[in-house]
CSV table of N, CA and C in Angstrom, one decimal:
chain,number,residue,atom,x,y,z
A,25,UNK,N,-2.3,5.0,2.2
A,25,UNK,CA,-2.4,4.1,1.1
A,25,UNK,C,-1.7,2.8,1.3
A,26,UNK,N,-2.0,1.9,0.1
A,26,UNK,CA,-1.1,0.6,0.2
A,26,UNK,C,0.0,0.5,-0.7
A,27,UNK,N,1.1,-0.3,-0.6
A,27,UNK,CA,1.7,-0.4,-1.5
A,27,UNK,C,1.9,-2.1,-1.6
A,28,UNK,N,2.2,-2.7,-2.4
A,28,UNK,CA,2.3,-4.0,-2.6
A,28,UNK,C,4.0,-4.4,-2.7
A,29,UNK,N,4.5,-5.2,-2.1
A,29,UNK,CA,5.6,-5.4,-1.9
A,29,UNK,C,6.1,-6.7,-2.4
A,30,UNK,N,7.3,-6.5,-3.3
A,30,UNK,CA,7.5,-8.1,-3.7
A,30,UNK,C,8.5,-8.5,-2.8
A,31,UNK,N,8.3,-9.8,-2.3
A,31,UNK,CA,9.5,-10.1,-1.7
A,31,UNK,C,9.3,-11.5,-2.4
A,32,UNK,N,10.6,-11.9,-2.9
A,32,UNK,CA,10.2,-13.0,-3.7
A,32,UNK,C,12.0,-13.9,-3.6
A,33,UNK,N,13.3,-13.6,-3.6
A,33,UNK,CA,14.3,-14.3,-3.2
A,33,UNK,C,14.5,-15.1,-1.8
A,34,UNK,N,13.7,-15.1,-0.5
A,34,UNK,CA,13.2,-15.9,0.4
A,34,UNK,C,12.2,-17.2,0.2
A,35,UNK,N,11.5,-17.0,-0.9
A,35,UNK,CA,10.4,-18.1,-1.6
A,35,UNK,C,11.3,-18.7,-2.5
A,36,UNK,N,11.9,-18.0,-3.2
A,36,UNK,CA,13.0,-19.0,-4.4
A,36,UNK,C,13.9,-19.6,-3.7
A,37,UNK,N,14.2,-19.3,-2.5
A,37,UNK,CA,15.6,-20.2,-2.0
A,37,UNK,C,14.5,-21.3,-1.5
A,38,UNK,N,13.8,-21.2,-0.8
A,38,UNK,CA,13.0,-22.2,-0.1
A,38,UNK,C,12.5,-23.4,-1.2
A,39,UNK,N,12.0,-22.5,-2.4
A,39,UNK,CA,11.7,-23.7,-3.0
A,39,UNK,C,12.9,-24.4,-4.1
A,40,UNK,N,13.6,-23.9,-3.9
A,40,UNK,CA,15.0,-24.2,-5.0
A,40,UNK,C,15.3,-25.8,-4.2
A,41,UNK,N,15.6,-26.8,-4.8
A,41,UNK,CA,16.2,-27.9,-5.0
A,41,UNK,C,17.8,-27.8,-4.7
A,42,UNK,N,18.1,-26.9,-4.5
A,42,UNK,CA,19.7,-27.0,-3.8
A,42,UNK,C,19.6,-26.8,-2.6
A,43,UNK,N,20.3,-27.7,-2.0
A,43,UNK,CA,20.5,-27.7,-0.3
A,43,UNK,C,21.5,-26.5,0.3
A,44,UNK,N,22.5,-25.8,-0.4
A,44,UNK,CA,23.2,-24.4,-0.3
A,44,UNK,C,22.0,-23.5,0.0
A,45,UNK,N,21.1,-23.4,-0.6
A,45,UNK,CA,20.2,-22.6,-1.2
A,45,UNK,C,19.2,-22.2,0.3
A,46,UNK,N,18.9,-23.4,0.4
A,46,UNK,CA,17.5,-23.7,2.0
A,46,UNK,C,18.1,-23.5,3.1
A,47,UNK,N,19.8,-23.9,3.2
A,47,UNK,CA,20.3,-23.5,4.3
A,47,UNK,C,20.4,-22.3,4.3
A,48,UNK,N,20.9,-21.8,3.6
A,48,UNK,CA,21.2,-20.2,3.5
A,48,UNK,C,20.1,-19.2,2.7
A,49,UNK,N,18.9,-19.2,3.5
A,49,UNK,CA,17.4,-18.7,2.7
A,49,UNK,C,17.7,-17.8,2.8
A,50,UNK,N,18.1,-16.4,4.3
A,50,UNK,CA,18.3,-15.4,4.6
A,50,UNK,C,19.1,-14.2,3.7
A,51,UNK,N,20.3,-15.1,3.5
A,51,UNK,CA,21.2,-14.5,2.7
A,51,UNK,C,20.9,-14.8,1.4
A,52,UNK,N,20.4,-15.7,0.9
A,52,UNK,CA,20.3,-16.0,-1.0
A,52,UNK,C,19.1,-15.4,-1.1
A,53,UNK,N,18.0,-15.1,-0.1
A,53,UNK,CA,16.9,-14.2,-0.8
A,53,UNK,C,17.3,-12.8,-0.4
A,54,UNK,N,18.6,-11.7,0.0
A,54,UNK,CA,18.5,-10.7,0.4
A,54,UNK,C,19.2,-10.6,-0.9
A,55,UNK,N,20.6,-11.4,-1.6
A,55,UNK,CA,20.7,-11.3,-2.6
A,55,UNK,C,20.2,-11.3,-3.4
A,56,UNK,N,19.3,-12.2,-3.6
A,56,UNK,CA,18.2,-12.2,-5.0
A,56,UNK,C,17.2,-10.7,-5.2
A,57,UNK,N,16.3,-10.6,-3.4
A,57,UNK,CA,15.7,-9.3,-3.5
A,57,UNK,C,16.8,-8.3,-4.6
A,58,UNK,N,17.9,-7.7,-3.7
A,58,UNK,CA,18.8,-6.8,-4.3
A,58,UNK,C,18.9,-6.6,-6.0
A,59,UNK,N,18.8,-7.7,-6.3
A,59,UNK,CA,19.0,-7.9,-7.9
A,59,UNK,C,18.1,-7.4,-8.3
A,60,UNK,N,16.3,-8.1,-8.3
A,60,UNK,CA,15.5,-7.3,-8.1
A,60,UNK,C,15.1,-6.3,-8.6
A,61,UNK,N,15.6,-5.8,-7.2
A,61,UNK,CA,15.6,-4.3,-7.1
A,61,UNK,C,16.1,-3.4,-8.1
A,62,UNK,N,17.3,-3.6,-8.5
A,62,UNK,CA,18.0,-3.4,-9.8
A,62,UNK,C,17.2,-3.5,-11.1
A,63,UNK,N,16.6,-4.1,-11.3
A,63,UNK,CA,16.1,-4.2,-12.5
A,63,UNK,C,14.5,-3.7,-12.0
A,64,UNK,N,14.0,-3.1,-11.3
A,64,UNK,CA,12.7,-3.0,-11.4
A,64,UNK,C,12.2,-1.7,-11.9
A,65,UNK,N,11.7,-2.0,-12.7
A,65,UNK,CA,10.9,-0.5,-13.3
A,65,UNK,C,11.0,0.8,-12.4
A,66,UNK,N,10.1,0.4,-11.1
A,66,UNK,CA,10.1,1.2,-10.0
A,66,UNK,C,10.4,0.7,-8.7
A,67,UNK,N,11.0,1.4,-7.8
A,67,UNK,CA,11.7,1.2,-6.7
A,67,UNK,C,11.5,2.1,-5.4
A,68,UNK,N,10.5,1.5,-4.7
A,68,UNK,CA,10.1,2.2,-3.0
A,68,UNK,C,10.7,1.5,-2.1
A,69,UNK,N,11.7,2.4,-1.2
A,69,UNK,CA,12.3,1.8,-0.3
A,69,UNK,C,11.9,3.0,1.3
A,70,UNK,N,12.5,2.8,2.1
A,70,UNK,CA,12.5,3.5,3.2
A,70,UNK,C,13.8,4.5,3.3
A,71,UNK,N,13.8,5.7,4.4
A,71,UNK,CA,15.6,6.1,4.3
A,71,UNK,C,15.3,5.9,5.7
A,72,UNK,N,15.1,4.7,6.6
A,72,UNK,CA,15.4,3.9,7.9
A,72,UNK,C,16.3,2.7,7.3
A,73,UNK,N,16.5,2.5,6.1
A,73,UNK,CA,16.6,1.0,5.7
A,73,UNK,C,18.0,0.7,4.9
A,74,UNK,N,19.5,0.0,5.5
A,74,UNK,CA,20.3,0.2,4.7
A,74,UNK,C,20.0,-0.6,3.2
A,75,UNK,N,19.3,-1.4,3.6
A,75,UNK,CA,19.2,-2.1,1.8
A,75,UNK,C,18.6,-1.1,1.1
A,76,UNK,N,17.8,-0.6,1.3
A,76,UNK,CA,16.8,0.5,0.6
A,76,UNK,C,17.9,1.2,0.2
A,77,UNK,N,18.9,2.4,1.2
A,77,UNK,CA,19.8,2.8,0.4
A,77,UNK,C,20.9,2.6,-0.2
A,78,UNK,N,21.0,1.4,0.1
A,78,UNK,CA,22.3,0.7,-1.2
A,78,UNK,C,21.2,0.4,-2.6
A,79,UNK,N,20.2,-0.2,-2.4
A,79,UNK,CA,19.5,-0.5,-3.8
A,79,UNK,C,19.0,1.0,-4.7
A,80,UNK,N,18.9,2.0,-3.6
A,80,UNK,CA,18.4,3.3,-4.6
A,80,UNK,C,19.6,3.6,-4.7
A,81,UNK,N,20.7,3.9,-4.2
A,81,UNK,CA,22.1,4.4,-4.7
A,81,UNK,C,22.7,3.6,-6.1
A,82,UNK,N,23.0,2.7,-6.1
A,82,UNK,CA,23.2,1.8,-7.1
A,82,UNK,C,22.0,1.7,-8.2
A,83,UNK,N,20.8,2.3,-8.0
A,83,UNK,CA,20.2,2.5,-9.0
A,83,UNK,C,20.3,4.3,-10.3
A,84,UNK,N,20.8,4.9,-8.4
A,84,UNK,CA,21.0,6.0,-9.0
A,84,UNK,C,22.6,6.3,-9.9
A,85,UNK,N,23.5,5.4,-9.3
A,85,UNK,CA,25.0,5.8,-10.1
A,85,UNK,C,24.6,4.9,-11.6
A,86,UNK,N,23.4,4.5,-11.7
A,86,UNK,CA,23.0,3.3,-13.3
A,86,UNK,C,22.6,3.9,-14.1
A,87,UNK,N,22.1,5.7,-13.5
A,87,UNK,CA,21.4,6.2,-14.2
A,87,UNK,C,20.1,6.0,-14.2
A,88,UNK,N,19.1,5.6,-13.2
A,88,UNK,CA,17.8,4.7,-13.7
A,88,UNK,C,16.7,5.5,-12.7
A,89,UNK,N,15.9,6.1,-13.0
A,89,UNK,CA,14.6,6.5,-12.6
A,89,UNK,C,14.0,5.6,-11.7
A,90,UNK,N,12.6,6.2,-11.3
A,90,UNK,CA,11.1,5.5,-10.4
A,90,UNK,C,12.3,4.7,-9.2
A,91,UNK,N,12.5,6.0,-8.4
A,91,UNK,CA,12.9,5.9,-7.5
A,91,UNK,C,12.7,6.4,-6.1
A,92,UNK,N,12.3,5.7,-5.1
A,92,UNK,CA,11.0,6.4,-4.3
A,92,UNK,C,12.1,6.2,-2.7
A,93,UNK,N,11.2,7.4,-1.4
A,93,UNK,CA,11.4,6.8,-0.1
A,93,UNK,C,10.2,6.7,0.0
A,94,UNK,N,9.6,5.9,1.0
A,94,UNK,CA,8.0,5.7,1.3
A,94,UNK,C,8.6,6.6,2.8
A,95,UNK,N,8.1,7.8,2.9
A,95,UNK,CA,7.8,8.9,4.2
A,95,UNK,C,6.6,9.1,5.0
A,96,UNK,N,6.3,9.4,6.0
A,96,UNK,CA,5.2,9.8,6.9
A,96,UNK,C,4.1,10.6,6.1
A,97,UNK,N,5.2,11.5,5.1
A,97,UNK,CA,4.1,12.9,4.5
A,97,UNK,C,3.8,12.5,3.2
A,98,UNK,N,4.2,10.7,3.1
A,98,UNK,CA,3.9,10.0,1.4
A,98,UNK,C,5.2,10.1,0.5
A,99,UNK,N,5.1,9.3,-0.9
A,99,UNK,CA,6.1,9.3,-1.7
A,99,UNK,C,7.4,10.6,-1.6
A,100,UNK,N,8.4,10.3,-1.7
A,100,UNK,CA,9.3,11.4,-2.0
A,100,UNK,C,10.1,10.6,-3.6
A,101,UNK,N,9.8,11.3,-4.6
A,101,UNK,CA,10.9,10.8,-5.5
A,101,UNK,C,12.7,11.3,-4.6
A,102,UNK,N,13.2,10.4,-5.5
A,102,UNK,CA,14.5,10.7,-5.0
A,102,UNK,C,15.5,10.5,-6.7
A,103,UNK,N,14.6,10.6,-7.8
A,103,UNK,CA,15.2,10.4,-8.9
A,103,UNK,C,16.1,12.1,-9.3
A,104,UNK,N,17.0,12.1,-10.2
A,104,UNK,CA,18.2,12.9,-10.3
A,104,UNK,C,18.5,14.0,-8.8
A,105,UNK,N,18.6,13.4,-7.6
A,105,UNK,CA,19.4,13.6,-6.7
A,105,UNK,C,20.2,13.3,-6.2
A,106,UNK,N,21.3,14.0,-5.4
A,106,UNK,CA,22.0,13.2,-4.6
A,106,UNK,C,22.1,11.8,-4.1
A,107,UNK,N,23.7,10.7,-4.5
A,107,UNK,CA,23.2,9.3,-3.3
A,107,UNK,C,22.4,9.8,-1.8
A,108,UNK,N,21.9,9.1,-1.2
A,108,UNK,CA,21.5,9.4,0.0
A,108,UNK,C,22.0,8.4,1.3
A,109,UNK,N,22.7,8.8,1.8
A,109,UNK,CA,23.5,8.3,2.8
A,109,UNK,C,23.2,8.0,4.2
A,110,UNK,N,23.4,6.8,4.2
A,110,UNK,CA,22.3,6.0,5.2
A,110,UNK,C,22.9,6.1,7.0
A,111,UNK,N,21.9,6.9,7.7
A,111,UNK,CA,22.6,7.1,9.2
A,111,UNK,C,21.7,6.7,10.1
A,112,UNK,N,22.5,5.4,10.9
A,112,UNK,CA,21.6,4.7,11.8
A,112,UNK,C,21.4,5.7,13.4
């Protein structure tokens, strides 16, 4: 299947009018994604990915549901389990 992906803190730095902002797209949109993330209804990340497991960990100590890994064998909730600890 597909999934639709927002990536949208790399677009807002670029288009933002601060020059802090355009220099530093990489970092102010991984920040922004992260936020995001936090607030999104639902959350598909990878367990290859440390953002993925900092953003479902921090969603999970918030208490907050629609918490996904995208796997080979398809969705895995990861909602009231364990943090999941990220090994490169």
């Amino acid at each position: 299947g597909r999934v639709k992906v927002l990536e949208a803190g790399g677009n807002m730095a670029m288009e933002s009018k601060h020059e802090f902002y355009k220099r530093h797209k990489m970092l102010v949109g991984s920040i922004t994604n992260f936020f995001i993330s936090l607030h999104a209804t639902i959350f598909v990340g990878t367990e290859v990915s440390s953002f993925s497991t900092f953003a479902l960990n921090m969603r999970f100590f918030r208490g907050m549901e629609g918490n996904f890994f995208y796997l080979p064998e398809g969705l895995q909730s990861m909602d009231n389990k364990l943090p999941h600890f990220f090994n490169c």
